[in-house]
Tab-separated table of C-alpha atoms in Angstrom:
chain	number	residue	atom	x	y	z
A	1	UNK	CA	-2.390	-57.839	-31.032
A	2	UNK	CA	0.013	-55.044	-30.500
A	3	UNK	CA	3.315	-55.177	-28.798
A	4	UNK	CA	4.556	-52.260	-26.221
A	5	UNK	CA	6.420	-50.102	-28.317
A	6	UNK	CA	3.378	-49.876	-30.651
A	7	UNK	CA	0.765	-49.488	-27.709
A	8	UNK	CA	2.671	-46.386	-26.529
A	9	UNK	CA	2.954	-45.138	-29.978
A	10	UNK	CA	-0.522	-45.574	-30.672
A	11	UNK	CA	-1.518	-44.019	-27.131
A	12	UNK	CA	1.025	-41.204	-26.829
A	13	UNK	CA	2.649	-42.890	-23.776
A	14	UNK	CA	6.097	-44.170	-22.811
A	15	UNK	CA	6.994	-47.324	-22.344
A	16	UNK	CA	7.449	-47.368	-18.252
A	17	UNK	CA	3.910	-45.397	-18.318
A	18	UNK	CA	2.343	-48.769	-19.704
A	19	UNK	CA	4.020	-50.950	-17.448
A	20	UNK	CA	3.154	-49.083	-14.182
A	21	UNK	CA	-0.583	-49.333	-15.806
A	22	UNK	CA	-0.101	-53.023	-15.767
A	23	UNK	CA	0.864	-53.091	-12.766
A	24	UNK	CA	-1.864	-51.330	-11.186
A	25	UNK	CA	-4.314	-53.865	-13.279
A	26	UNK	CA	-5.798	-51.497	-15.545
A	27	UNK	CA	-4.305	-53.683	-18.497
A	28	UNK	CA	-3.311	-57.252	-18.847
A	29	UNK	CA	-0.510	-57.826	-21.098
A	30	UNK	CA	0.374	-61.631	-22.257
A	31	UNK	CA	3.507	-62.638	-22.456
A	32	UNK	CA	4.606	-64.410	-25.832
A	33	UNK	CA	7.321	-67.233	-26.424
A	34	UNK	CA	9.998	-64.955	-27.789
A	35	UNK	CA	9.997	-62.767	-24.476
A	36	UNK	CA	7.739	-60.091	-25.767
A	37	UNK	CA	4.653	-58.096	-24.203
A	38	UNK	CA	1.250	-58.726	-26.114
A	39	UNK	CA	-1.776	-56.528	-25.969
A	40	UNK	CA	-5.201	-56.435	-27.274
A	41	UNK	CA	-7.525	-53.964	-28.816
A	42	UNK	CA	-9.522	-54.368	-25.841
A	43	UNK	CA	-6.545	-53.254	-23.778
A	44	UNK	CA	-5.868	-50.364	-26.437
A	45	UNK	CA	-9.640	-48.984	-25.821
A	46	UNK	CA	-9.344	-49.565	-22.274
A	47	UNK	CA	-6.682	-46.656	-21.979
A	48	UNK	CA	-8.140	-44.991	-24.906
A	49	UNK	CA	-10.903	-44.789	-22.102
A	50	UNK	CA	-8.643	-43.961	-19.502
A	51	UNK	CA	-7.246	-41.057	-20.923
A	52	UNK	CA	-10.802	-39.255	-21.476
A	53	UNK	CA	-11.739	-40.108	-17.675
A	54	UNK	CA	-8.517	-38.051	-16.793
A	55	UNK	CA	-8.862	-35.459	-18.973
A	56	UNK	CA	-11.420	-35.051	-16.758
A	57	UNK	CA	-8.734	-34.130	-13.940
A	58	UNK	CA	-9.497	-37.592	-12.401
A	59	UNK	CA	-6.549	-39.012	-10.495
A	60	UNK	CA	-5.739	-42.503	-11.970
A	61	UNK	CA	-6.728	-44.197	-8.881
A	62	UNK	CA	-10.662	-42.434	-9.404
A	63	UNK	CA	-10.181	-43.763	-13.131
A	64	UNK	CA	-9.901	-46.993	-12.397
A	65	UNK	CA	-12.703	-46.918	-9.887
A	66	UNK	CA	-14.670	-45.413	-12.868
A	67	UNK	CA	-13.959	-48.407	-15.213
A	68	UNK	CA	-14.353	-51.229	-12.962
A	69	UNK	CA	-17.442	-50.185	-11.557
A	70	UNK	CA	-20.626	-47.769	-11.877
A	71	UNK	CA	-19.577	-44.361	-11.091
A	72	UNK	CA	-19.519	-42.420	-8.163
A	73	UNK	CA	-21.421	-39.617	-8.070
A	74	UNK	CA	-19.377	-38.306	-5.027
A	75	UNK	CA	-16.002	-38.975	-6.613
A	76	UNK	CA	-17.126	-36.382	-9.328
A	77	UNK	CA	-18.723	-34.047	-7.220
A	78	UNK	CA	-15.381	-33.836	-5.179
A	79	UNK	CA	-12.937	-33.655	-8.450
A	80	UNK	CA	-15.346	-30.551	-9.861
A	81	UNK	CA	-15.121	-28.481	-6.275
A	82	UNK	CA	-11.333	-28.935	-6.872
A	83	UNK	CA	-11.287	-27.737	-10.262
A	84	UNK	CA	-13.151	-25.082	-9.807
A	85	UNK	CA	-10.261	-23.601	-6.857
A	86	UNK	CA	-7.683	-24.704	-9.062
A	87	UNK	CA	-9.595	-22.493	-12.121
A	88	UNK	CA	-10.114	-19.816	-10.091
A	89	UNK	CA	-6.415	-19.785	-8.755
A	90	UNK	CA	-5.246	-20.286	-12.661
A	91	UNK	CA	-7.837	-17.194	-13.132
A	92	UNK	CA	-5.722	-15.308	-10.318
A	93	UNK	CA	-2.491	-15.624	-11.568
A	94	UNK	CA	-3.541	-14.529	-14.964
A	95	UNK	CA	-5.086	-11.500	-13.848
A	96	UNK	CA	-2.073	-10.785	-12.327
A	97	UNK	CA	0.380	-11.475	-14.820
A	98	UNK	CA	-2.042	-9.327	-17.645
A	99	UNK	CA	-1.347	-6.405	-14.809
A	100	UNK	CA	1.991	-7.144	-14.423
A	101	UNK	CA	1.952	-6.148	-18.583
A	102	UNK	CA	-0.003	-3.137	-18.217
A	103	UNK	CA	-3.403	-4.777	-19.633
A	104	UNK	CA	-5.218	-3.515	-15.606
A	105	UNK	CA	-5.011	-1.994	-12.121
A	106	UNK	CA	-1.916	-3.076	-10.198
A	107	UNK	CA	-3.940	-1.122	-7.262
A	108	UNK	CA	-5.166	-3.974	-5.228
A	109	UNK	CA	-1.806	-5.997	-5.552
A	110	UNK	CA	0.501	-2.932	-4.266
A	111	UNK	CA	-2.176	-2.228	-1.442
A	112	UNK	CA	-1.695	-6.102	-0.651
A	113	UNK	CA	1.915	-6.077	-0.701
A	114	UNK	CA	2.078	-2.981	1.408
A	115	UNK	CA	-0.146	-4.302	3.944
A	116	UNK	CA	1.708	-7.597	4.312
A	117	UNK	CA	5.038	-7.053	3.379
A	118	UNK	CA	5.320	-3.237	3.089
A	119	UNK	CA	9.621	-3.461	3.129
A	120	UNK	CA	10.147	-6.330	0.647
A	121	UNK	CA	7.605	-3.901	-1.569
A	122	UNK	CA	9.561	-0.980	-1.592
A	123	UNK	CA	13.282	-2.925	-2.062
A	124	UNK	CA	10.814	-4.802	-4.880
A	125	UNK	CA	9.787	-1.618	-6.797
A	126	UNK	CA	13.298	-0.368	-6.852
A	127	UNK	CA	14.298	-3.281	-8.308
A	128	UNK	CA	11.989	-2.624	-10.872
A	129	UNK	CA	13.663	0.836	-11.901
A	130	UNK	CA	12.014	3.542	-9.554
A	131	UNK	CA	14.263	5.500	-7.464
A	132	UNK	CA	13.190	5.582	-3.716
A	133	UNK	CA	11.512	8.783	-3.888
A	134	UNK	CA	8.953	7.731	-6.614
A	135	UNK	CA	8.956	3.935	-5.214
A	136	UNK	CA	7.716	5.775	-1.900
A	137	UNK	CA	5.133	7.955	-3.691
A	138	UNK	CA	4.089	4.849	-5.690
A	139	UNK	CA	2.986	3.132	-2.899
A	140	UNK	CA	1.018	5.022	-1.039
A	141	UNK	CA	-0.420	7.577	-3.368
A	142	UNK	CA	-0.606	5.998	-7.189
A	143	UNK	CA	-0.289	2.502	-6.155
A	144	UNK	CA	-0.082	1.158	-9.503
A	145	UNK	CA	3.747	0.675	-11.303
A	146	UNK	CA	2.336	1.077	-14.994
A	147	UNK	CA	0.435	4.314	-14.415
A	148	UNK	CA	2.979	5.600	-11.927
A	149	UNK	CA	4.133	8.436	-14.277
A	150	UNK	CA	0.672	9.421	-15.465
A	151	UNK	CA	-0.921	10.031	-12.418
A	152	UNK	CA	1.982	11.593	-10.459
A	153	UNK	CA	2.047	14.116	-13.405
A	154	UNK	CA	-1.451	15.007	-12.857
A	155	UNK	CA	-1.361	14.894	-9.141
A	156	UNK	CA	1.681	17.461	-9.411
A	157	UNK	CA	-0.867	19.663	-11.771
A	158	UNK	CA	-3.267	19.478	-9.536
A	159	UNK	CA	-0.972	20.404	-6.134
A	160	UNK	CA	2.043	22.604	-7.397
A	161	UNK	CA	-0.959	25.757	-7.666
A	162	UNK	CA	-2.092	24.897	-4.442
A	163	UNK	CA	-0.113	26.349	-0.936
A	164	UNK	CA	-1.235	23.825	1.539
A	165	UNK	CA	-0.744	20.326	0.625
A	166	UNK	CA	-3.039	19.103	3.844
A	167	UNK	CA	-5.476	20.236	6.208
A	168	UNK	CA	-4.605	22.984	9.521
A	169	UNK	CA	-4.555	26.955	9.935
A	170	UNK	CA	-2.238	29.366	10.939
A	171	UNK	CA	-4.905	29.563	14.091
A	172	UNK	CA	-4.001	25.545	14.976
A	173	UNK	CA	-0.608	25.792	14.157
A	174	UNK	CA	0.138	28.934	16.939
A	175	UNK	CA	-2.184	26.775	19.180
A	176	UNK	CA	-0.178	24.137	19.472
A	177	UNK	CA	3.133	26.032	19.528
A	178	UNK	CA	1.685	27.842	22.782
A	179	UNK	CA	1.419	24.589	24.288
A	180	UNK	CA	4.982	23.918	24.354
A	181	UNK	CA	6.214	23.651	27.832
A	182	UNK	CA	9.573	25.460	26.371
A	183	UNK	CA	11.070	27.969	24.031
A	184	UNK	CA	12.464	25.480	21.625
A	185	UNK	CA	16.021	26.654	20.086
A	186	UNK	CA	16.605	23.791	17.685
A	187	UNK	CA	13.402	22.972	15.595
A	188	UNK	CA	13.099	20.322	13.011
A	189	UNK	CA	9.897	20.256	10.950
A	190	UNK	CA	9.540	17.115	8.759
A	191	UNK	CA	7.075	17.230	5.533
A	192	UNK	CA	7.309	21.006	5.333
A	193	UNK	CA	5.838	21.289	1.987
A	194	UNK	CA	5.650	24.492	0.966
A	195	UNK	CA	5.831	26.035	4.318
A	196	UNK	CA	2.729	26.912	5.355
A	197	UNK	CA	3.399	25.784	8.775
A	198	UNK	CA	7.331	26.908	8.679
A	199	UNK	CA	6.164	30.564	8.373
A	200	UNK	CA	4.420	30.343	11.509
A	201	UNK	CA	7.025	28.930	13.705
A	202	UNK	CA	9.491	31.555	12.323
A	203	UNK	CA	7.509	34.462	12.826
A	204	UNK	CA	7.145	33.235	16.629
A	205	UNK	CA	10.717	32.424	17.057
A	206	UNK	CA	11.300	36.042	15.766
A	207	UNK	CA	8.544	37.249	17.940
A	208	UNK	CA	10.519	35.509	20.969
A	209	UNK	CA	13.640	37.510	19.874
A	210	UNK	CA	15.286	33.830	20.302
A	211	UNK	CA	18.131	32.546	18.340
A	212	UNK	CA	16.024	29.327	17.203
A	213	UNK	CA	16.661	27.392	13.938
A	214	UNK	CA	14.763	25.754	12.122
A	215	UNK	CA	15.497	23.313	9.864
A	216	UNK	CA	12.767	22.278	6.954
A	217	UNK	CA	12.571	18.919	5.388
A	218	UNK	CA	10.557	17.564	2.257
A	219	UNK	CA	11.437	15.270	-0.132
A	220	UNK	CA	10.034	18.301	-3.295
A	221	UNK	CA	13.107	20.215	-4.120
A	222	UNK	CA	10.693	22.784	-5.938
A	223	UNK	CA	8.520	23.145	-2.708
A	224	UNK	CA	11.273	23.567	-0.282
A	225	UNK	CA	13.085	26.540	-3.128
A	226	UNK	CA	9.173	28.065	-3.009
A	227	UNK	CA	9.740	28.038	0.901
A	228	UNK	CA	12.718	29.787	1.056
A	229	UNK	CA	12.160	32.583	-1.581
A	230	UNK	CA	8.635	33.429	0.019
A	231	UNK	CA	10.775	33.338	3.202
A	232	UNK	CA	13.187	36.002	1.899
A	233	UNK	CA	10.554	38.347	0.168
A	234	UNK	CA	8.492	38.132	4.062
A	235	UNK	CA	12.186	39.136	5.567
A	236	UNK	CA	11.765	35.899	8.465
A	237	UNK	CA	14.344	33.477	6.469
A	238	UNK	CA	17.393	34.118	8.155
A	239	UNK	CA	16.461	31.139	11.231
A	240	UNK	CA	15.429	28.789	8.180
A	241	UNK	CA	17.363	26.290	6.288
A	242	UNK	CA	16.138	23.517	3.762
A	243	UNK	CA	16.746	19.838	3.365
A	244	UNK	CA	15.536	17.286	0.838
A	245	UNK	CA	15.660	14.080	2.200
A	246	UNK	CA	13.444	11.200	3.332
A	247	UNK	CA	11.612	11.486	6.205
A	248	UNK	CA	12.257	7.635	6.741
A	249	UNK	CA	16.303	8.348	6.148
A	250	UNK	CA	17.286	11.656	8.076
A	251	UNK	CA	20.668	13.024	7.866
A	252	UNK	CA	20.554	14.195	11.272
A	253	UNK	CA	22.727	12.910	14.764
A	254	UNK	CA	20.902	11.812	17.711
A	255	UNK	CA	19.687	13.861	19.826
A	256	UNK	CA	20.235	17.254	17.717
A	257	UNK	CA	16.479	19.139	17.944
A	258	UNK	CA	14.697	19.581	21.508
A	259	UNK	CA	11.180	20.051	19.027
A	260	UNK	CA	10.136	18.061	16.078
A	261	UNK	CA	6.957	19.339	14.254
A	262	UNK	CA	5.287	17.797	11.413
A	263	UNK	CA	2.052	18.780	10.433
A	264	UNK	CA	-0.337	15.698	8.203
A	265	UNK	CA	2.647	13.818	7.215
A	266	UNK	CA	3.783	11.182	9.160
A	267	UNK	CA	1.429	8.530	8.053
A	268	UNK	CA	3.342	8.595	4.701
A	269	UNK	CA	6.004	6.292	6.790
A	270	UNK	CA	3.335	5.521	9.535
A	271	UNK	CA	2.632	7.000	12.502
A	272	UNK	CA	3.694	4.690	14.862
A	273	UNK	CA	6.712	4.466	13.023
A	274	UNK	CA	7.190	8.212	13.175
A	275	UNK	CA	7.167	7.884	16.802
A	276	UNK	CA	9.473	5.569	17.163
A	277	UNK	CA	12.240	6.154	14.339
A	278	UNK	CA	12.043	9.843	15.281
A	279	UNK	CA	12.387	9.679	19.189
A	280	UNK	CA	16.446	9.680	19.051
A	281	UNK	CA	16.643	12.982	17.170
A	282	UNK	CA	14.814	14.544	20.302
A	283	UNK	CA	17.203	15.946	23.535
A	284	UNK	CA	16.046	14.941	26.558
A	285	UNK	CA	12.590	16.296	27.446
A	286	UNK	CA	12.226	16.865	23.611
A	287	UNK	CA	9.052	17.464	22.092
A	288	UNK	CA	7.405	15.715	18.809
A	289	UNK	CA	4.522	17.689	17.790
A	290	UNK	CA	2.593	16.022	15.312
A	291	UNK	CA	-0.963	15.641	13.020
A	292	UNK	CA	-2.782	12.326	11.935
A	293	UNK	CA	-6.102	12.070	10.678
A	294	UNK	CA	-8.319	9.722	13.132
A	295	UNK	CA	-11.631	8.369	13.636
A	296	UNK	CA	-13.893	10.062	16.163
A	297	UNK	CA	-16.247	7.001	16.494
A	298	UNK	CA	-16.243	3.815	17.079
A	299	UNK	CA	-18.413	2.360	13.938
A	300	UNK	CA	-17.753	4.753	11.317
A	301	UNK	CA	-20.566	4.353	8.540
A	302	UNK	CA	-19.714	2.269	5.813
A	303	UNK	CA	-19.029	4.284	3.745
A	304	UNK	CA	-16.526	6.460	5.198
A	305	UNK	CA	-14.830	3.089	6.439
A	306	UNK	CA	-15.239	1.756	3.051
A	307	UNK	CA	-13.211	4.934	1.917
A	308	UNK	CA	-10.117	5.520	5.066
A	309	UNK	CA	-9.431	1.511	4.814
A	310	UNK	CA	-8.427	1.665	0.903
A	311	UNK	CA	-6.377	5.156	1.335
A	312	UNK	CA	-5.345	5.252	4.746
A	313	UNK	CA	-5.482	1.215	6.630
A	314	UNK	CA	-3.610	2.391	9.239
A	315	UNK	CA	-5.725	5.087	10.556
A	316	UNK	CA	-6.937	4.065	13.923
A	317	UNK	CA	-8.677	6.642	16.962
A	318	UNK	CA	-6.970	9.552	18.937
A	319	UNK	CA	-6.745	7.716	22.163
A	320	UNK	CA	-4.786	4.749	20.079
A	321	UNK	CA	-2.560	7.019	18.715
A	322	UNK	CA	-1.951	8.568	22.344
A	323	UNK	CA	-1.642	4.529	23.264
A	324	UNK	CA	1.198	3.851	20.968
A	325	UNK	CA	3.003	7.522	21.473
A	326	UNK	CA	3.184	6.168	25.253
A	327	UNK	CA	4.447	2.967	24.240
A	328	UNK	CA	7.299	4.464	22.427
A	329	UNK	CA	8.050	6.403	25.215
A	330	UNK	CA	6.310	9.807	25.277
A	331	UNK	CA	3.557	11.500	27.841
A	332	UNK	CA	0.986	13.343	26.124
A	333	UNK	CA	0.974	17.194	26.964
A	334	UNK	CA	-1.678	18.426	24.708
A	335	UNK	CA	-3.895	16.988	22.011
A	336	UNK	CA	-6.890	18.468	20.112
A	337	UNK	CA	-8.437	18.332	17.177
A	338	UNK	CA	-8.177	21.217	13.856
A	339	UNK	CA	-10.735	23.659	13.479
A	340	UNK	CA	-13.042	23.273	10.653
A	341	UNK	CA	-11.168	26.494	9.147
A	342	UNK	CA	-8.351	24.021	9.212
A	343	UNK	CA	-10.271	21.614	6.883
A	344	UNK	CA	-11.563	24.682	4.523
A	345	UNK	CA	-8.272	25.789	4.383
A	346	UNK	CA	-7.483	22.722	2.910
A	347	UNK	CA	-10.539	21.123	1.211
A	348	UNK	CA	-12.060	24.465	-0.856
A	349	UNK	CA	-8.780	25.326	-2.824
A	350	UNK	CA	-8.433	21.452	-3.496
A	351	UNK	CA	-12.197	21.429	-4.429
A	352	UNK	CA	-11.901	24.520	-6.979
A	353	UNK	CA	-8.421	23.237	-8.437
A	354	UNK	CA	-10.447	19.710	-8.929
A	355	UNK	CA	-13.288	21.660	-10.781
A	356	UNK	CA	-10.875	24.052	-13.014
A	357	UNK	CA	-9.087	20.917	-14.461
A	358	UNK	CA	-11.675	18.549	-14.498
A	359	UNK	CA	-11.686	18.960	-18.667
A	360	UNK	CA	-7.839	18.510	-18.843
A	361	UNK	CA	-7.675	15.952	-16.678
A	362	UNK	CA	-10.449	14.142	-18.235
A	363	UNK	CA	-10.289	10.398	-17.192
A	364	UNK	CA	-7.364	11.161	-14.801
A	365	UNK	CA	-7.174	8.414	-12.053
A	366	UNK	CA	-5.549	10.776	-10.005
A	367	UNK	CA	-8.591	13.608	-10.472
A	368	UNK	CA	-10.852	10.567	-9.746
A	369	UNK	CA	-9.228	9.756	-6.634
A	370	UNK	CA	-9.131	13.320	-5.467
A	371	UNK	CA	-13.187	13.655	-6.364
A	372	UNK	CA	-14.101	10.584	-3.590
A	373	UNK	CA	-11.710	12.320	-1.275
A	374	UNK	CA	-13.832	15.631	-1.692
A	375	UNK	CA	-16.976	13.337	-1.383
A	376	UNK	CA	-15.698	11.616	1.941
A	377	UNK	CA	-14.560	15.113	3.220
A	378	UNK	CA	-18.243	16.504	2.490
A	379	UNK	CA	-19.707	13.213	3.899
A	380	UNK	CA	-17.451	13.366	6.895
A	381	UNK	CA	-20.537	14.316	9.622
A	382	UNK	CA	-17.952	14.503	12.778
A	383	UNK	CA	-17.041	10.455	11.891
A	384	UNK	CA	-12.906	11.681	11.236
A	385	UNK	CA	-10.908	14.886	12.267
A	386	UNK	CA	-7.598	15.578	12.088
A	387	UNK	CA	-6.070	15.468	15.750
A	388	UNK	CA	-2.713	17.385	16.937
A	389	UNK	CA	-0.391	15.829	19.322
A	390	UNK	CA	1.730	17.405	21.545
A	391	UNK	CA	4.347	14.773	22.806
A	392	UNK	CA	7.264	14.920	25.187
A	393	UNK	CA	10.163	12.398	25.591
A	394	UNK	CA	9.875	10.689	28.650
A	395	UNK	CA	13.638	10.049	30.071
């Protein structure tokens, strides 16, 4: 016979645990003269047996259906299914936490987060110690926190040799400029890179003999200093002046540029986006001139969707793009899509940087990354093009 205490020493229990047991009826306890709680070694193996049925995850009430009667199959079937979610969300969280340490990829998290909460990301990876400019880059070019560093280092390799940082051509550049339905005299061009596009719009202001400015913006200190001293030695940087900011924060009044160009970068803040948080800058009748990489069909092969929707989710057709410009309040003038010189212009310097480092960069996510762009580039078969837009503020 053993009293209460010793039952829950003996069993690893407390004291209330035993007497909500008996009070279900999974023990029967006998109550002696002196006041006391007597139990029997029956009892004793009866929650010795208890406590193997829920180390089964059974819930107490399926344990006592266990011991009072044959078992049900069901009842077992149904605990398993539920252990096997609850393993598979335990195996989740691990896999997470082990990349939260740097053990693997962080890649499909961050694309995740950006998808479903894209601003709570950004304020998140700040908080983590990146300043905005590399919390920016992080998530929509490395997309992994512990290999940040790494991979923007050999990105830069890869990019600082190169002059344009995206596909177009002088060619589409002056096409698009001779679509304006203006001369433009203040001109803002956002994600100038290195200028390729800058040098174009300054020889035809010259050419206009118009007093135009132009003011460049890129977040690359080193690529807006290459601008301006390839500017100077070409003798067209007088109408030219550099900012570094961030094309999502612009230090610039409303309604202080009548034309806004930006050539392949919008989608780093998202094109709709664009449209909208850079409408005000514009005078009235302004004009956004801008570049975005669409689909030209319908059902893309699987591949190339397979590609676009890991590195670019948000890319969506021409005529949606011309759908949401309207809705944020612009009329289309012109659109049409680069010439394939505009994609060599791009894709062959890329391709031969790629091929000169390939034995530096050995095991480089970033080279890696670059190599299935290449591939989806050569694979492309008319499926994608980049498409200019040639947008005027309705008022």
């Amino acid at each position: 016979m053993y009293r209460i205490s010793q039952l829950a020493e003996m069993l690893g229990l407390s004291r209330t645990t035993l007497l909500y047991y008996e009070k279900q009826g999974l023990i029967r306890g006998q109550r002696l003269d002196n006041g006391y709680r007597s139990y029997t070694d029956k009892d004793l193996q009866r929650l010795k047996l208890l406590q193997e049925l829920q180390a089964g995850g059974l819930t107490l009430k399926e344990c006592q259906a266990c011991l009072d009667e044959k078992v049900e199959r069901g009842i077992l079937v149904e605990r398993l299914r539920q252990l096997d979610e609850e393993i598979a969300q335990k195996q989740k969280s691990r896999q997470l936490l082990a990349a939260l340490l740097g053990e693997s990829s962080l890649t499909d998290w961050h694309e995740t987060l950006e998808q479903q909460a894209p601003e709570a990301h950004l304020e998140w990876l700040i908080k983590q110690g990146f300043d905005e400019k590399q919390a920016v880059r992080l998530k929509w070019l490395s997309k992994d926190m512990n290999s940040h560093e790494q991979y923007m280092h050999d990105f830069n390799l890869v990019f600082k040799a190169l002059e344009r940082w995206g596909p177009g051509s002088e060619a589409d550049t002056l096409k698009a400029f001779e679509r304006l339905p203006y001369n433009p005299q203040e001109i803002l061009e956002i994600g100038c890179g290195q200028g390729v596009a800058t040098k174009v719009l300054a020889v035809e202001v010259i050419a206009q003999h118009s007093q135009a400015t132009i003011t460049a913006v890129d977040n690359e200190e080193f690529a807006l200093q290459t601008l301006m001293n390839t500017l100077k030695e070409q003798g067209i940087g007088e109408r030219v002046s550099t900012v570094c900011a961030n094309m999502e924060k612009l230090p610039f009044e409303p309604e202080s540029f009548d034309l806004i160009w930006s050539e392949g970068s919008a989608y780093i803040m998202g094109v709709n986006n664009a449209l909208t948080a850079w409408r005000p800058l514009l005078k009235k009748n302004g004009v956004l001139v801008l570049s975005d990489l669409v689909w030209n069909v319908e059902s893309p092969s699987k591949e190339a969707l397979a590609f676009w929707q890991k590195e670019y989710p948000d890319m969506t057709t021409a005529a949606q793009r011309i759908e949401q410009a309207e809705q944020a309040g612009y009329e289309v003038i012109y659109s049409f899509a680069l010439s394939d010189e505009g994609w060599l212009n791009y894709y062959t310097p890329l391709e031969n940087r790629v091929e000169a480092l390939k034995e530096q960069l050995q095991g480089s996510v970033a080279l890696e990354d670059l190599k299935r762009e290449l591939s989806a580039f050569h694979s492309r078969s008319g499926e994608f093009d980049y498409q200019m837009f040639i947008l005027r503020v309705c008022n």
